[in-house]
Amino acid sequence: MAEKKHVVIDPITRIEGHLRIEIDVKDGKIENSWSSGTLWRGIEPILQGRDIRDAGLLVQRICGVCTWAHYEANTMSAEVALGIRPPTNARLVRNMINASQFMHDHIVHFYALHSLDWADVAGALKADPVRANELAHQFSKQPYNASVEHYKEVIEKLKKFVASGQLGPFSGAYLGNKLYKLPPEGDLIVISHYLDALYVQVILAQMMAIYGAKNPHPQSLVVGGITSVMDMLDARRLGQYTSKLAEVGNFIQHAYLPDIDLITHFYKDEFSEGWGCGSYNFLSYGGFPETNDWKAEYRYLPQGVIYDRDLSRVEKVDERHITESVVHSWYKGPNKGVYPGEEDTIPEYTGLNDDGTLKKDGKYSWIKAPRYKGKMMEVGPLSRMLVGYALNHNNIRELVDAYLSKHNAEPRQMFSTVGRTAARAIETFYIWYGAHKWADDLVANLKQGDERTWTRFEYPEEETNTSVALYEAPRGSLAHFVRIKGKKVTHYQVVVPSTWNASPRDEKGQRGAYEESLIGLPVPDTEEPLEVLRTIHSFDPCLACAVHITDVDSGKIKKFKVEV
């Protein structure tokens, strides 16, 4: 019988922030796993006593990517506390900015952070440009930037990277790993689009800046509405937004979606066998309000809870069932879950084992363990598309069924790493379609003579009850909990998407989504755990933004001692 081997993967690269994964491998498969966020930012204590009008600008710094998501979720939580809602124009402009955030995040995630888990740079160097062009046309009638000459140019660029000895964005990849399954020509197509996506992400950043003033960290959102009034009233700005939206749509339809079909086709065994997803639950708060009262049933992204993969039943979300446990997290607190609106964030770092590994029976992460009705949940695009599919919400079922039909697949196969990756691409197209709709709605509302962009409010003299904004960020369900007195924040808690997905065990010993999704995955080479990275990356991890330093020769992290 093979001996159990303990493997430490730290840092997980190509993510936002700093994440460690430890696994036990036996007989070539993962028997157990632990997820640890290894840096604490402590945004909540920073907000205590701050002016609520400044809080949105501060919470953007939780993340370097989803800056708008935290900005808007904070603003919405304040609006809930104050009992106000922004007018129609502000809601629509917010949705349009948020749409650019979603598309930017999803495209950057897939190509910059995830595509090299599926496509091998070493394979691309061996590709035949003629056959690559033929293959591209098998997966799209109008493949994006596809021609024999173009593919020759891409190969030459890759050769220059290799010849220089500086692989740049491709350094550290597991070149030639046997878990890669695309033909060389497939590798070349995906990597060609990797380079194209660098241009597309610029377009999306410009789209956010049209109504958000800048990207990242936009500036045009205030409690009660928006400040980009002159941009909203300028038809040329709307024309810029829609023309850029068309460019992005061309890439989504003729590069991103066909690339997902390409991957699904060549990784169909993993898709069929459901690699990379535990038998657990899925949560979506719902996002992009389509009415000014923000009712859950009128959100473009659906709200609901799915238990045990059962798509026949979707439960409504009740925020009172959200708790966070710190039993295995480096914080002080009780040995049970606590409602975030009542909990405190008090650090209590207890360190690592003498050999530098996690204390698996004790505290081992800066991430808390959120639960809904005491159960662990996965959040993100897969959860949203599954909830939408189960509810037959808008045209989500139609989009998912079209994808499944092309691959002769069943809905159960969405519970997989391939399914999670495909859900993000399907959602990107769905959001792109929604952005058109909100632009049209904005024009229609302005034509009626409604130019309101802000709702007046009064600050509360007494401390408010805990108010919460349930929100969907690109990576998943996000909640900001706030209490206000006068102009000041008196209590603040944030439960972010990666807190759900990257959570450690809770007081019942339930693993988090990352941990559970790794169980049973094959790891034929523990020196190159590609399947671990492929599955973890498919969640689009976003730990607190952190600076970490790696010695590229030894592969080890520099050690620092920090007193907290």
XYZ file of C-alpha atoms in Angstrom:
564
model
C 0.000 0.000 0.000
C 1.304 3.425 -0.930
C 2.427 5.727 1.856
C 0.485 8.873 2.643
C 2.315 12.034 1.604
C 1.643 15.506 2.974
C 2.047 18.297 0.396
C 2.193 22.034 1.106
C 1.361 24.415 -1.775
C 2.222 27.934 -0.713
C 1.687 30.390 -2.214
C -1.059 29.481 -4.640
C -0.054 31.739 -7.508
C -2.202 33.439 -10.168
C -4.745 34.601 -7.596
C -5.565 37.819 -5.811
C -3.905 37.692 -2.386
C -2.193 34.918 -0.474
C -3.522 31.378 -0.088
C -2.003 28.120 1.167
C -3.356 24.658 0.433
C -2.152 21.540 2.260
C -3.175 18.069 1.095
C -2.687 14.455 2.114
C -2.111 12.262 -0.950
C -2.546 8.515 -0.817
C -2.571 6.079 -3.743
C -2.251 9.041 -6.122
C -5.408 10.775 -4.873
C -6.174 13.505 -2.344
C -7.440 12.006 0.885
C -7.701 15.220 2.922
C -7.158 18.944 2.456
C -6.855 22.241 4.330
C -7.236 25.811 3.037
C -5.532 28.719 4.788
C -5.581 32.450 4.169
C -2.223 33.572 5.469
C -2.543 37.329 5.747
C -4.960 39.464 7.724
C -5.967 42.909 6.551
C -8.410 43.964 9.278
C -10.558 46.343 7.253
C -13.453 46.137 9.722
C -11.589 47.675 12.693
C -10.302 50.419 10.390
C -13.894 51.474 9.637
C -14.949 51.906 13.267
C -15.754 55.562 13.889
C -15.299 56.580 10.259
C -17.715 58.853 8.389
C -20.146 56.655 6.469
C -19.562 58.847 3.387
C -15.891 57.842 3.386
C -16.495 54.159 4.101
C -17.198 53.213 0.480
C -13.852 54.601 -0.635
C -12.061 52.730 2.150
C -13.712 49.343 1.623
C -12.726 49.365 -2.045
C -9.228 48.650 -0.758
C -10.376 45.216 0.439
C -9.689 44.090 -3.127
C -7.582 45.275 -6.037
C -9.965 43.836 -8.621
C -13.566 43.964 -7.368
C -13.201 47.510 -6.128
C -16.618 48.524 -7.437
C -18.282 45.546 -5.747
C -17.207 46.589 -2.254
C -17.860 50.263 -3.037
C -21.437 49.545 -4.095
C -22.168 46.926 -1.402
C -21.017 49.349 1.285
C -23.113 52.146 -0.211
C -26.165 49.905 -0.433
C -25.764 48.807 3.195
C -25.723 52.478 4.243
C -28.825 53.119 2.139
C -30.585 50.212 3.855
C -29.635 51.675 7.245
C -30.893 55.118 6.229
C -34.086 53.728 4.685
C -33.515 55.208 1.248
C -33.106 53.932 -2.302
C -31.411 55.698 -5.241
C -33.542 56.838 -8.203
C -33.914 54.889 -11.449
C -31.069 56.602 -13.325
C -28.611 55.902 -10.523
C -29.686 52.252 -10.343
C -29.184 51.802 -14.089
C -25.797 53.558 -14.206
C -24.653 51.478 -11.238
C -25.707 48.308 -13.075
C -23.821 49.398 -16.192
C -20.637 50.046 -14.206
C -21.077 46.760 -12.380
C -21.527 44.935 -15.697
C -18.143 46.216 -16.872
C -16.681 45.010 -13.557
C -18.155 41.522 -14.013
C -16.982 41.103 -17.608
C -13.536 42.470 -16.751
C -13.166 40.135 -13.787
C -14.366 37.014 -15.592
C -12.277 37.519 -18.738
C -9.132 38.466 -16.812
C -9.657 35.537 -14.472
C -10.055 32.937 -17.195
C -7.219 34.042 -19.459
C -4.650 35.532 -17.058
C -5.248 33.342 -14.014
C -6.838 30.078 -15.161
C -6.259 29.305 -18.843
C -2.740 27.962 -18.279
C -4.273 25.260 -16.069
C -5.850 23.910 -19.259
C -3.480 25.000 -22.051
C 0.206 24.087 -22.194
C 2.666 26.670 -23.532
C 5.053 23.826 -24.423
C 2.294 22.285 -26.531
C 1.586 25.539 -28.346
C 5.204 25.697 -29.531
C 4.669 22.381 -31.358
C 1.390 23.407 -32.998
C 0.737 23.420 -36.740
C -0.763 26.850 -37.616
C -2.790 25.358 -40.492
C -4.384 22.734 -38.284
C -4.882 25.339 -35.520
C -6.856 27.494 -37.942
C -8.969 24.475 -38.928
C -9.573 23.578 -35.278
C -10.600 27.151 -34.421
C -13.255 26.994 -37.147
C -14.609 23.742 -35.695
C -15.572 25.575 -32.490
C -16.692 28.901 -33.980
C -18.046 29.993 -37.356
C -16.167 33.263 -36.947
C -13.246 32.516 -34.629
C -11.648 35.581 -33.041
C -8.340 36.682 -34.551
C -7.829 33.319 -36.261
C -5.668 32.830 -39.352
C -2.644 30.799 -40.325
C -0.494 33.919 -40.394
C -1.683 35.065 -36.990
C -0.954 31.710 -35.393
C 2.532 31.756 -36.921
C 3.096 35.155 -35.309
C 1.937 33.877 -31.919
C 4.351 30.933 -32.120
C 7.198 33.316 -32.946
C 6.307 35.466 -29.911
C 6.358 32.406 -27.691
C 9.717 31.324 -29.123
C 11.170 34.745 -28.301
C 9.980 34.368 -24.714
C 11.703 30.993 -24.488
C 14.890 32.139 -26.255
C 15.229 35.111 -23.910
C 15.099 32.798 -20.925
C 12.420 35.059 -19.478
C 9.031 33.425 -19.832
C 7.322 36.418 -18.281
C 3.631 35.593 -17.753
C 4.263 31.938 -18.552
C 7.069 31.366 -16.023
C 6.399 28.789 -13.351
C 3.920 26.849 -15.505
C 3.997 23.045 -15.369
C 5.142 22.764 -18.986
C 4.443 19.362 -20.506
C 2.523 18.038 -17.476
C 0.635 14.868 -18.475
C -2.652 16.202 -17.083
C -2.785 18.655 -20.004
C -5.207 17.259 -22.594
C -5.569 19.827 -25.371
C -3.852 19.043 -28.687
C -0.984 21.443 -29.477
C -3.265 23.380 -31.812
C -5.802 23.811 -28.987
C -3.021 25.082 -26.732
C -2.097 27.620 -29.399
C -5.685 28.878 -29.834
C -6.196 29.456 -26.101
C -2.807 31.108 -25.617
C -3.434 33.305 -28.660
C -6.614 34.512 -26.961
C -4.679 34.932 -23.711
C -2.700 37.637 -25.513
C -5.843 39.124 -27.102
C -7.510 39.334 -23.695
C -4.823 41.774 -22.549
C -6.331 44.280 -24.996
C -9.949 43.417 -24.150
C -9.402 44.063 -20.458
C -8.280 47.600 -21.315
C -11.564 48.192 -23.147
C -13.511 46.996 -20.121
C -11.524 49.217 -17.771
C -12.352 52.162 -20.063
C -16.035 51.219 -19.917
C -15.981 51.395 -16.128
C -14.233 54.770 -16.247
C -16.912 56.313 -18.503
C -19.416 56.468 -15.618
C -17.112 55.557 -12.711
C -14.378 58.180 -13.379
C -11.508 55.684 -13.157
C -10.511 52.041 -12.904
C -9.704 50.517 -10.523
C -11.236 52.266 -7.509
C -14.007 54.296 -9.205
C -15.183 57.523 -7.580
C -18.711 58.305 -8.782
C -20.832 56.506 -6.190
C -22.328 58.264 -3.171
C -24.873 57.271 -0.568
C -28.223 57.939 -2.250
C -27.091 57.947 -5.879
C -24.254 58.772 -8.274
C -22.161 61.824 -9.131
C -21.445 61.189 -12.834
C -24.466 63.275 -13.829
C -22.913 65.103 -16.797
C -21.606 61.823 -18.239
C -25.057 60.288 -17.888
C -26.651 63.198 -19.762
C -24.029 63.206 -22.550
C -25.135 61.000 -25.460
C -21.521 60.699 -26.645
C -20.550 58.971 -23.396
C -23.321 56.448 -23.844
C -22.136 55.903 -27.425
C -18.628 55.220 -26.171
C -19.978 52.715 -23.667
C -22.088 50.822 -26.208
C -19.403 50.773 -28.912
C -16.905 49.297 -26.449
C -19.588 46.864 -25.316
C -19.857 45.657 -28.914
C -16.087 45.068 -29.083
C -16.211 43.060 -25.892
C -19.200 41.077 -27.159
C -17.232 40.083 -30.237
C -14.505 38.633 -28.009
C -16.955 36.868 -25.679
C -18.872 35.206 -28.521
C -15.994 34.359 -30.829
C -13.115 33.686 -28.415
C -14.175 33.087 -24.800
C -17.217 30.856 -25.340
C -15.565 28.775 -28.116
C -12.492 28.315 -25.921
C -14.732 26.911 -23.187
C -16.273 24.530 -25.732
C -12.767 23.509 -26.799
C -11.757 22.770 -23.203
C -15.007 20.952 -22.454
C -14.524 18.762 -25.528
C -10.980 17.691 -24.686
C -11.543 17.423 -20.923
C -14.864 15.607 -21.308
C -13.753 12.755 -19.017
C -13.259 15.165 -16.091
C -16.527 16.908 -16.984
C -18.377 13.605 -17.001
C -16.829 12.282 -13.795
C -17.420 15.519 -11.884
C -13.859 16.220 -10.813
C -13.478 19.225 -8.526
C -16.834 19.685 -6.818
C -18.040 18.304 -3.502
C -21.534 17.067 -2.694
C -22.526 20.265 -0.995
C -24.696 23.348 -1.276
C -24.875 26.489 -3.415
C -25.813 30.037 -2.447
C -26.595 33.205 -4.378
C -27.827 36.497 -2.858
C -28.891 37.827 -6.261
C -27.481 40.907 -7.982
C -28.221 43.782 -10.391
C -31.536 45.123 -8.991
C -34.107 45.714 -11.707
C -36.531 47.628 -9.522
C -35.847 50.561 -7.229
C -36.960 48.638 -4.123
C -34.256 45.961 -4.773
C -36.713 43.093 -4.246
C -34.939 39.757 -4.464
C -37.263 38.307 -7.093
C -36.544 41.222 -9.428
C -32.785 40.924 -9.620
C -31.044 40.099 -12.905
C -28.843 37.554 -11.143
C -31.134 35.246 -9.171
C -31.282 34.716 -5.421
C -31.597 31.312 -3.772
C -30.088 28.359 -1.927
C -29.634 24.839 -3.334
C -28.960 21.980 -0.891
C -27.148 18.746 -1.708
C -27.096 19.469 -5.481
C -30.901 19.146 -5.612
C -31.988 21.341 -8.526
C -35.672 20.556 -7.951
C -35.841 22.860 -4.911
C -34.541 26.399 -4.361
C -34.942 28.070 -0.979
C -35.191 31.843 -0.502
C -32.307 33.542 1.290
C -32.844 34.857 4.811
C -29.842 36.838 6.032
C -30.613 35.873 9.659
C -29.344 32.365 8.900
C -25.822 33.585 8.042
C -23.207 32.894 10.725
C -19.431 32.863 10.964
C -17.339 30.463 13.026
C -13.787 31.179 14.208
C -13.049 27.829 15.866
C -10.353 27.125 13.260
C -9.571 30.764 12.451
C -6.989 33.058 14.035
C -9.558 35.123 15.926
C -11.043 35.164 19.399
C -14.651 34.077 19.646
C -17.143 31.499 20.882
C -17.132 27.841 19.822
C -20.170 28.332 17.606
C -21.271 30.419 14.646
C -22.258 34.046 15.265
C -24.402 36.357 13.123
C -21.966 38.779 11.401
C -23.983 41.784 12.488
C -23.196 40.909 16.088
C -19.702 39.488 15.882
C -16.377 41.136 16.569
C -13.102 40.704 14.710
C -10.377 40.205 17.326
C -7.145 38.606 16.016
C -5.607 35.690 17.907
C -2.699 34.232 15.956
C -1.579 30.859 17.300
C 1.116 30.086 14.741
C 2.123 26.977 12.812
C 3.561 23.620 13.800
C 7.314 23.408 14.392
C 7.781 21.955 10.890
C 5.933 24.943 9.367
C 2.711 23.084 8.559
C -0.791 24.093 9.623
C -2.183 23.121 13.031
C -5.024 21.145 11.533
C -6.807 20.402 14.803
C -6.522 24.002 15.942
C -6.627 27.409 14.316
C -5.062 27.482 10.853
C -6.408 30.400 8.784
C -7.110 34.118 8.830
C -10.322 33.303 6.981
C -13.455 32.741 9.039
C -15.944 29.947 8.315
C -19.298 31.355 7.145
C -22.274 29.000 7.103
C -25.921 29.254 6.054
C -28.260 27.378 8.385
C -25.104 25.759 9.706
C -24.151 24.344 6.290
C -21.155 25.121 4.119
C -21.861 26.722 0.749
C -20.161 27.362 -2.575
C -20.763 30.837 -4.009
C -19.905 32.348 -7.388
C -20.880 31.990 -11.057
C -21.595 28.258 -10.788
C -23.983 28.846 -7.877
C -25.707 31.692 -9.709
C -26.130 29.732 -12.927
C -27.401 26.684 -11.003
C -29.924 28.775 -9.030
C -30.991 30.495 -12.254
C -31.273 27.135 -13.998
C -33.355 25.636 -11.198
C -35.653 28.697 -11.027
C -35.831 29.028 -14.836
C -34.800 32.639 -14.227
C -34.817 34.837 -17.355
C -32.950 32.888 -20.075
C -30.304 31.254 -17.870
C -31.697 27.751 -18.344
C -31.725 28.269 -22.112
C -28.070 29.327 -22.086
C -26.930 26.453 -19.862
C -28.958 23.903 -21.842
C -27.443 25.153 -25.100
C -23.973 24.581 -23.677
C -24.858 21.129 -22.312
C -26.515 20.111 -25.572
C -23.381 20.913 -27.596
C -21.453 18.467 -25.433
C -24.187 15.851 -25.060
C -23.963 16.466 -21.326
C -26.388 16.408 -18.404
C -27.023 19.158 -15.791
C -25.286 17.060 -13.096
C -22.013 17.519 -14.977
C -22.046 21.212 -14.087
C -20.969 20.064 -10.606
C -17.316 19.955 -11.645
C -14.240 22.077 -12.281
C -15.112 22.158 -15.984
C -18.698 23.136 -15.130
C -17.542 25.897 -12.804
C -15.285 27.287 -15.527
C -18.060 27.072 -18.126
C -20.587 28.744 -15.794
C -18.355 31.801 -15.559
C -18.189 32.105 -19.359
C -21.950 31.630 -19.749
C -22.522 34.285 -17.092
C -20.187 36.686 -18.913
C -22.402 36.482 -21.997
C -25.532 36.852 -19.819
C -24.132 40.004 -18.172
C -23.075 41.392 -21.557
C -26.676 41.016 -22.722
C -27.897 42.708 -19.532
C -25.590 45.689 -20.084
C -27.340 46.379 -23.414
C -30.687 46.248 -21.653
C -29.685 48.713 -18.916
C -28.259 51.137 -21.489
C -31.573 51.027 -23.399
C -33.542 51.470 -20.153
C -31.418 54.507 -19.254
C -32.160 56.172 -22.588
C -35.865 55.418 -22.230
C -36.011 56.861 -18.725
C -34.155 60.032 -19.708
C -36.513 60.524 -22.649
C -39.361 60.648 -20.143
C -37.724 63.707 -18.614
C -36.479 61.976 -15.455
C -32.951 63.268 -14.728
C -32.830 62.469 -11.000
C -29.598 60.891 -9.775
C -29.690 61.250 -5.991
C -32.055 60.751 -3.048
C -31.867 63.143 -0.113
C -31.524 61.661 3.398
C -31.036 62.589 7.044
C -28.436 61.071 9.370
C -29.878 59.058 12.271
C -29.497 60.577 15.737
C -29.767 57.150 17.394
C -27.696 54.126 16.432
C -29.424 52.093 13.701
C -30.058 48.374 13.893
C -27.644 46.221 11.926
C -28.372 46.717 8.239
C -27.067 44.480 5.487
C -26.651 44.655 1.740
C -26.814 41.218 0.116
C -24.870 41.637 -3.095
C -23.256 39.575 -5.853
C -19.639 40.334 -6.680
C -18.083 38.595 -9.717
C -16.531 35.972 -7.435
C -19.723 35.337 -5.491
C -22.020 36.375 -2.680
C -20.898 39.429 -0.740
C -22.532 40.952 2.340
C -21.694 44.182 4.156
C -23.196 44.556 7.647
C -23.257 48.046 9.180
C -24.590 50.073 12.105
C -24.561 53.893 11.965
C -25.024 56.655 14.511
C -25.064 60.188 13.172
C -22.488 60.208 10.399
C -20.266 57.557 11.999
C -19.893 53.824 11.506
C -20.323 52.129 14.889
C -20.014 48.501 13.749
C -18.916 46.859 10.506
C -18.522 43.331 9.203
C -17.888 42.016 5.700
C -18.424 38.436 4.537
C -16.749 38.209 1.122
C -17.111 35.480 -1.539
C -13.738 33.870 -0.875
C -14.573 33.706 2.834
C -17.313 31.271 1.851
C -15.279 29.276 -0.643
C -11.890 29.300 1.103
C -13.238 28.776 4.598
C -11.533 26.402 7.010
C -13.482 23.815 8.955
C -16.203 24.975 11.350
C -17.068 23.823 14.869
C -18.730 20.702 13.390
C -15.636 19.792 11.390
C -17.294 20.591 8.054
C -14.728 21.451 5.399
C -14.992 24.603 3.296
C -15.718 24.486 -0.465
C -12.050 24.525 -1.569
C -11.220 21.765 0.882
C -14.196 19.615 -0.066
C -13.750 20.073 -3.819
C -10.217 18.639 -3.693
C -11.133 15.324 -2.064
C -10.523 12.410 -4.436
C -8.693 14.405 -7.114
C -5.752 12.585 -8.752
C -2.278 13.952 -8.085
C 0.085 11.708 -10.058
C 3.030 14.054 -9.480
C 3.118 15.811 -6.097
C 5.900 18.096 -7.370
C 3.477 19.457 -9.987
C -0.044 19.377 -8.466
C -1.721 20.767 -11.588
C -5.168 19.364 -10.817
C -5.155 21.096 -7.413
C -4.386 24.450 -9.025
C -6.933 23.859 -11.792
C -9.724 23.261 -9.277
C -8.754 26.013 -6.832
C -8.266 28.529 -9.651
C -11.714 27.672 -11.060
C -13.251 29.387 -7.997
C -11.334 32.603 -8.829
C -9.817 32.919 -5.321
C -9.533 36.410 -3.921
C -7.739 36.528 -0.617
C -6.886 39.821 0.989
C -4.505 41.715 -1.254
C -1.054 40.854 -0.043
C 2.572 41.199 -0.994
C 4.445 37.942 -0.952
C 7.955 37.245 -2.114
C 9.063 33.984 -3.675
C 12.590 32.898 -4.462
C 12.239 31.639 -8.045
C 15.338 29.464 -7.664
C 14.449 27.672 -4.443
C 10.664 28.024 -4.761
C 10.512 28.983 -1.076
C 8.859 31.985 0.451
C 10.823 34.452 2.468
C 9.925 34.250 6.150
C 8.732 37.223 8.164
C 7.649 37.499 11.770
C 4.717 39.826 12.347
C 3.384 40.691 15.773
C -0.359 41.272 15.973
